[in-house]
mmCIF file of C-alpha atoms in Angstrom:
data_model
loop_
_atom_site.group_PDB
_atom_site.id
_atom_site.type_symbol
_atom_site.label_atom_id
_atom_site.label_comp_id
_atom_site.label_asym_id
_atom_site.label_seq_id
_atom_site.Cartn_x
_atom_site.Cartn_y
_atom_site.Cartn_z
ATOM 1 C CA MET Y 1 -0.642 26.131 -11.288
ATOM 2 C CA SER Y 2 2.151 25.908 -8.658
ATOM 3 C CA ALA Y 3 4.783 23.271 -8.980
ATOM 4 C CA VAL Y 4 4.725 20.453 -6.510
ATOM 5 C CA ARG Y 5 8.304 19.134 -6.292
ATOM 6 C CA PHE Y 6 9.109 15.544 -5.448
ATOM 7 C CA LEU Y 7 12.600 14.007 -4.661
ATOM 8 C CA VAL Y 8 13.204 10.343 -4.872
ATOM 9 C CA ALA Y 9 16.322 9.235 -3.220
ATOM 10 C CA ASP Y 10 17.367 5.600 -3.928
ATOM 11 C CA SER Y 11 20.300 3.867 -5.553
ATOM 12 C CA SER Y 12 18.033 1.945 -8.020
ATOM 13 C CA PRO Y 13 17.537 3.605 -11.385
ATOM 14 C CA ALA Y 14 14.590 1.129 -11.917
ATOM 15 C CA LEU Y 15 12.851 2.454 -8.767
ATOM 16 C CA HIS Y 16 13.538 6.052 -10.051
ATOM 17 C CA THR Y 17 11.688 5.162 -13.305
ATOM 18 C CA PHE Y 18 8.703 3.523 -11.466
ATOM 19 C CA ALA Y 19 8.323 6.267 -8.996
ATOM 20 C CA ARG Y 20 8.462 8.873 -11.792
ATOM 21 C CA LYS Y 21 5.714 7.092 -13.774
ATOM 22 C CA MET Y 22 3.657 6.620 -10.692
ATOM 23 C CA ILE Y 23 3.731 10.228 -9.559
ATOM 24 C CA VAL Y 24 3.079 11.521 -13.149
ATOM 25 C CA GLY Y 25 0.079 9.012 -13.119
ATOM 26 C CA TYR Y 26 -1.466 11.124 -10.327
ATOM 27 C CA GLY Y 27 -1.310 14.306 -12.495
ATOM 28 C CA PHE Y 28 1.837 15.724 -11.564
ATOM 29 C CA GLU Y 29 4.309 17.195 -14.134
ATOM 30 C CA ALA Y 30 7.335 14.950 -14.991
ATOM 31 C CA ASN Y 31 9.728 17.941 -14.544
ATOM 32 C CA TRP Y 32 8.645 18.334 -10.941
ATOM 33 C CA ILE Y 33 9.970 14.886 -10.066
ATOM 34 C CA HIS Y 34 13.764 14.682 -9.228
ATOM 35 C CA THR Y 35 15.848 11.698 -8.427
ATOM 36 C CA ALA Y 36 19.109 11.119 -6.542
ATOM 37 C CA ALA Y 37 21.232 8.030 -6.006
ATOM 38 C CA SER Y 38 22.338 8.797 -2.472
ATOM 39 C CA ALA Y 39 21.255 10.781 0.657
ATOM 40 C CA GLU Y 40 24.283 13.082 0.038
ATOM 41 C CA SER Y 41 23.274 13.811 -3.538
ATOM 42 C CA ALA Y 42 19.654 14.263 -2.513
ATOM 43 C CA LEU Y 43 20.762 16.790 0.037
ATOM 44 C CA ALA Y 44 22.715 18.767 -2.493
ATOM 45 C CA LEU Y 45 19.900 18.677 -4.898
ATOM 46 C CA ALA Y 46 17.281 19.721 -2.357
ATOM 47 C CA SER Y 47 19.200 22.935 -1.754
ATOM 48 C CA ASP Y 48 18.307 23.973 -5.353
ATOM 49 C CA ILE Y 49 14.747 22.590 -5.671
ATOM 50 C CA ALA Y 50 13.294 22.926 -2.077
ATOM 51 C CA PRO Y 51 11.232 19.596 -2.364
ATOM 52 C CA HIS Y 52 7.657 19.362 -1.009
ATOM 53 C CA PHE Y 53 7.850 15.536 -0.779
ATOM 54 C CA VAL Y 54 10.914 13.205 -0.329
ATOM 55 C CA LEU Y 55 10.660 9.434 -0.931
ATOM 56 C CA THR Y 56 13.870 7.992 0.390
ATOM 57 C CA ASP Y 57 15.725 4.741 1.018
ATOM 58 C CA CYS Y 58 17.105 4.297 4.507
ATOM 59 C CA PHE Y 59 20.694 4.173 3.218
ATOM 60 C CA SER Y 60 21.588 2.594 6.543
ATOM 61 C CA ARG Y 61 25.086 1.819 5.524
ATOM 62 C CA GLU Y 62 25.911 5.207 4.144
ATOM 63 C CA ALA Y 63 27.760 8.128 5.799
ATOM 64 C CA THR Y 64 24.511 10.017 5.484
ATOM 65 C CA THR Y 65 21.382 7.907 6.087
ATOM 66 C CA GLY Y 66 17.837 8.623 4.790
ATOM 67 C CA LEU Y 67 16.772 9.674 8.136
ATOM 68 C CA GLN Y 68 19.616 12.073 8.532
ATOM 69 C CA LEU Y 69 18.560 13.490 5.136
ATOM 70 C CA VAL Y 70 15.046 14.080 6.306
ATOM 71 C CA GLU Y 71 16.073 15.674 9.570
ATOM 72 C CA THR Y 72 18.375 18.061 7.877
ATOM 73 C CA LEU Y 73 15.647 18.972 5.278
ATOM 74 C CA ARG Y 74 12.919 19.427 7.791
ATOM 75 C CA ALA Y 75 14.952 21.953 9.589
ATOM 76 C CA ARG Y 76 15.151 24.005 6.394
ATOM 77 C CA LEU Y 77 11.568 22.973 5.143
ATOM 78 C CA PRO Y 78 9.262 22.724 7.973
ATOM 79 C CA GLY Y 79 6.309 21.618 5.747
ATOM 80 C CA LEU Y 80 8.234 18.848 4.032
ATOM 81 C CA ARG Y 81 6.378 15.581 3.604
ATOM 82 C CA TRP Y 82 8.150 12.281 3.252
ATOM 83 C CA ALA Y 83 8.010 8.460 3.282
ATOM 84 C CA LEU Y 84 10.581 5.666 3.924
ATOM 85 C CA MET Y 85 11.672 2.657 1.977
ATOM 86 C CA SER Y 86 13.965 0.101 3.677
ATOM 87 C CA MET Y 87 15.107 -3.559 3.612
ATOM 88 C CA GLU Y 88 15.571 -3.388 7.414
ATOM 89 C CA LEU Y 89 12.497 -1.940 9.030
ATOM 90 C CA SER Y 90 13.235 -2.654 12.512
ATOM 91 C CA ASN Y 91 10.997 -1.447 15.459
ATOM 92 C CA ALA Y 92 13.597 1.079 16.355
ATOM 93 C CA LEU Y 93 13.935 2.412 12.775
ATOM 94 C CA GLY Y 94 10.087 2.449 12.380
ATOM 95 C CA SER Y 95 9.561 4.363 15.597
ATOM 96 C CA ARG Y 96 12.111 6.958 14.649
ATOM 97 C CA ALA Y 97 10.670 7.401 11.201
ATOM 98 C CA ALA Y 98 7.198 7.739 12.617
ATOM 99 C CA THR Y 99 8.549 10.460 15.172
ATOM 100 C CA LEU Y 100 9.901 12.316 12.117
ATOM 101 C CA GLY Y 101 6.510 12.227 10.487
ATOM 102 C CA ALA Y 102 6.814 9.595 7.745
ATOM 103 C CA MET Y 103 3.602 9.440 5.873
ATOM 104 C CA PHE Y 104 4.186 5.708 5.151
ATOM 105 C CA GLN Y 105 6.950 3.035 5.455
ATOM 106 C CA LEU Y 106 7.547 0.308 2.931
ATOM 107 C CA ARG Y 107 9.737 -2.712 3.521
ATOM 108 C CA LYS Y 108 11.788 -3.806 0.453
ATOM 109 C CA PRO Y 109 11.150 -5.592 -1.676
ATOM 110 C CA PHE Y 110 7.638 -4.345 -2.305
ATOM 111 C CA THR Y 111 5.323 -4.711 -5.210
ATOM 112 C CA ALA Y 112 4.102 -2.013 -7.463
ATOM 113 C CA PRO Y 113 0.472 -2.197 -5.831
ATOM 114 C CA ASP Y 114 2.171 -1.733 -2.446
ATOM 115 C CA MET Y 115 3.760 1.481 -3.428
ATOM 116 C CA GLN Y 116 0.820 2.740 -5.291
ATOM 117 C CA THR Y 117 -1.575 2.104 -2.473
ATOM 118 C CA ALA Y 118 0.750 3.746 0.079
ATOM 119 C CA MET Y 119 1.510 6.774 -2.032
ATOM 120 C CA GLY Y 120 -2.196 7.297 -2.954
ATOM 121 C CA LYS Y 121 -3.140 7.312 0.574
ATOM 122 C CA ALA Y 122 -0.316 9.670 1.369
ATOM 123 C CA LEU Y 123 -1.405 12.026 -1.341
ATOM 124 C CA GLU Y 124 -5.024 11.970 -0.280
ATOM 125 C CA THR Y 125 -4.023 12.916 3.258
ATOM 126 C CA TRP Y 126 -1.588 15.601 2.184
ATOM 127 C CA GLY Y 127 -4.217 16.906 -0.267
ATOM 128 C CA GLN Y 128 -6.521 17.798 2.601
ATOM 129 C CA GLU Y 129 -3.909 20.424 3.616
ATOM 130 C CA PHE Y 130 -2.382 21.316 0.268
ATOM 131 C CA ASP Y 131 -4.775 22.357 -2.526
ATOM 132 C CA GLU Y 132 -2.236 21.802 -5.302
ATOM 133 C CA VAL Y 133 -2.104 18.141 -4.199
ATOM 134 C CA GLY Y 134 -5.825 17.722 -3.310
ATOM 135 C CA ARG Y 135 -7.162 18.741 -6.596
ATOM 136 C CA ARG Y 136 -5.478 15.766 -8.279
ATOM 137 C CA MET Y 137 -7.214 13.273 -6.009
ATOM 138 C CA PRO Y 138 -10.476 11.538 -6.814
ATOM 139 C CA GLY Y 139 -13.575 13.253 -5.148
ATOM 140 C CA TYR Y 140 -11.615 16.415 -4.479
ATOM 141 C CA ARG Y 141 -13.759 19.522 -3.545
ATOM 142 C CA ARG Y 142 -12.084 22.912 -3.385
ATOM 143 C CA PRO Y 143 -12.469 24.384 0.148
ATOM 144 C CA ARG Y 144 -15.034 27.088 0.322
ATOM 145 C CA TYR Y 145 -13.922 30.505 1.388
ATOM 146 C CA SER Y 146 -15.059 30.980 5.029
ATOM 147 C CA GLY Y 147 -14.804 34.798 5.086
ATOM 148 C CA ALA Y 148 -12.447 36.822 7.215
ATOM 149 C CA PRO Y 149 -10.175 34.875 9.629
ATOM 150 C CA HIS Y 150 -11.629 34.614 13.099
ATOM 151 C CA LEU Y 151 -9.415 36.296 15.755
ATOM 152 C CA PRO Y 152 -9.763 35.868 19.555
ATOM 153 C CA SER Y 153 -11.812 38.559 21.196
ATOM 154 C CA ASN Y 154 -8.781 39.897 23.224
ATOM 155 C CA THR Y 155 -6.703 40.559 20.056
ATOM 156 C CA PRO Y 156 -5.635 44.281 19.972
ATOM 157 C CA THR Y 157 -6.715 46.126 16.852
ATOM 158 C CA PHE Y 158 -4.175 47.922 14.662
ATOM 159 C CA LYS Y 159 -4.060 49.673 11.330
ATOM 160 C CA ALA Y 160 -1.250 51.114 9.104
ATOM 161 C CA GLY Y 161 0.020 54.410 10.390
ATOM 162 C CA ASP Y 162 -0.609 53.608 14.104
ATOM 163 C CA LEU Y 163 2.102 54.662 16.462
ATOM 164 C CA VAL Y 164 3.432 51.885 18.671
ATOM 165 C CA GLU Y 165 6.285 51.010 20.890
ATOM 166 C CA TYR Y 166 8.307 47.732 20.512
ATOM 167 C CA ASN Y 167 11.388 47.008 22.710
ATOM 168 C CA GLY Y 168 11.311 50.487 24.025
ATOM 169 C CA VAL Y 169 11.476 52.115 20.614
ATOM 170 C CA ARG Y 170 8.667 53.956 18.924
ATOM 171 C CA GLN Y 171 7.719 52.684 15.570
ATOM 172 C CA THR Y 172 4.836 53.138 12.935
ATOM 173 C CA VAL Y 173 2.851 50.298 11.699
ATOM 174 C CA LYS Y 174 3.417 49.751 7.972
ATOM 175 C CA SER Y 175 1.050 46.944 7.400
ATOM 176 C CA VAL Y 176 -1.139 44.433 9.296
ATOM 177 C CA ILE Y 177 -0.902 40.693 8.504
ATOM 178 C CA ILE Y 178 -3.437 37.965 9.540
ATOM 179 C CA SER Y 179 -2.031 34.396 9.298
ATOM 180 C CA ARG Y 180 -3.517 31.214 10.770
ATOM 181 C CA GLY Y 181 -5.677 33.174 13.111
ATOM 182 C CA GLU Y 182 -2.809 35.444 14.583
ATOM 183 C CA LEU Y 183 -2.439 39.174 13.967
ATOM 184 C CA SER Y 184 0.986 40.441 13.310
ATOM 185 C CA VAL Y 185 2.429 43.713 11.887
ATOM 186 C CA GLN Y 186 5.375 44.946 9.813
ATOM 187 C CA LEU Y 187 7.034 48.029 11.487
ATOM 188 C CA SER Y 188 8.652 51.025 9.922
ATOM 189 C CA ASP Y 189 12.228 50.408 11.261
ATOM 190 C CA TYR Y 190 12.118 46.673 12.146
ATOM 191 C CA PRO Y 191 12.694 43.808 9.771
ATOM 192 C CA GLY Y 192 10.242 40.828 9.673
ATOM 193 C CA VAL Y 193 6.855 40.703 11.476
ATOM 194 C CA VAL Y 194 5.981 41.208 15.057
ATOM 195 C CA SER Y 195 3.028 39.833 17.143
ATOM 196 C CA VAL Y 196 0.603 42.518 18.139
ATOM 197 C CA HIS Y 197 0.697 41.154 21.627
ATOM 198 C CA LYS Y 198 4.344 42.390 21.916
ATOM 199 C CA LEU Y 199 3.426 46.041 21.127
ATOM 200 C CA PHE Y 200 2.262 49.092 23.300
ATOM 201 C CA LYS Y 201 -0.062 51.216 21.294
ATOM 202 C CA TYR Y 202 -0.086 55.059 21.921
#
């Protein structure tokens, strides 16, 4: 089972303890949950653990705010999920957090049921996309395999060994990759993957 890493960024040790117990209560391993007392320390820790979910205070009076933390991490981790806690949830702050994709926003001080309700709904929503989260939620059903991915009818066909031209250079197809309904290839003398729509087939 793959690890689902959480990062809780808040100056309160009591909140760290509560958040850890709450997340463990949903069936996640205790050693998947990491804590930091500031946005700066959270940023440093995130470089090592690559979190999937960040629960952060606003840190509005710090050199690095909670929103700056999220902006930096989302640039590195496009799939990052996150939520905000703040004593000062102004309309401007709430709007910016929503634009950055906050799964929920909680005004401090909040009650334990407030956090549990918000986190539970966030995990259920996230679990619809991420199987490692979804399987821990009540009523979860593993998605059925739907067969081979559907590709648009105008997608060119390629196979390993085909001769193609890319950026004016002749290459050989090493492998064919289908991801999210898109067909790409790996080439013999080019790093990374290339969309088949950028290739000329001999």
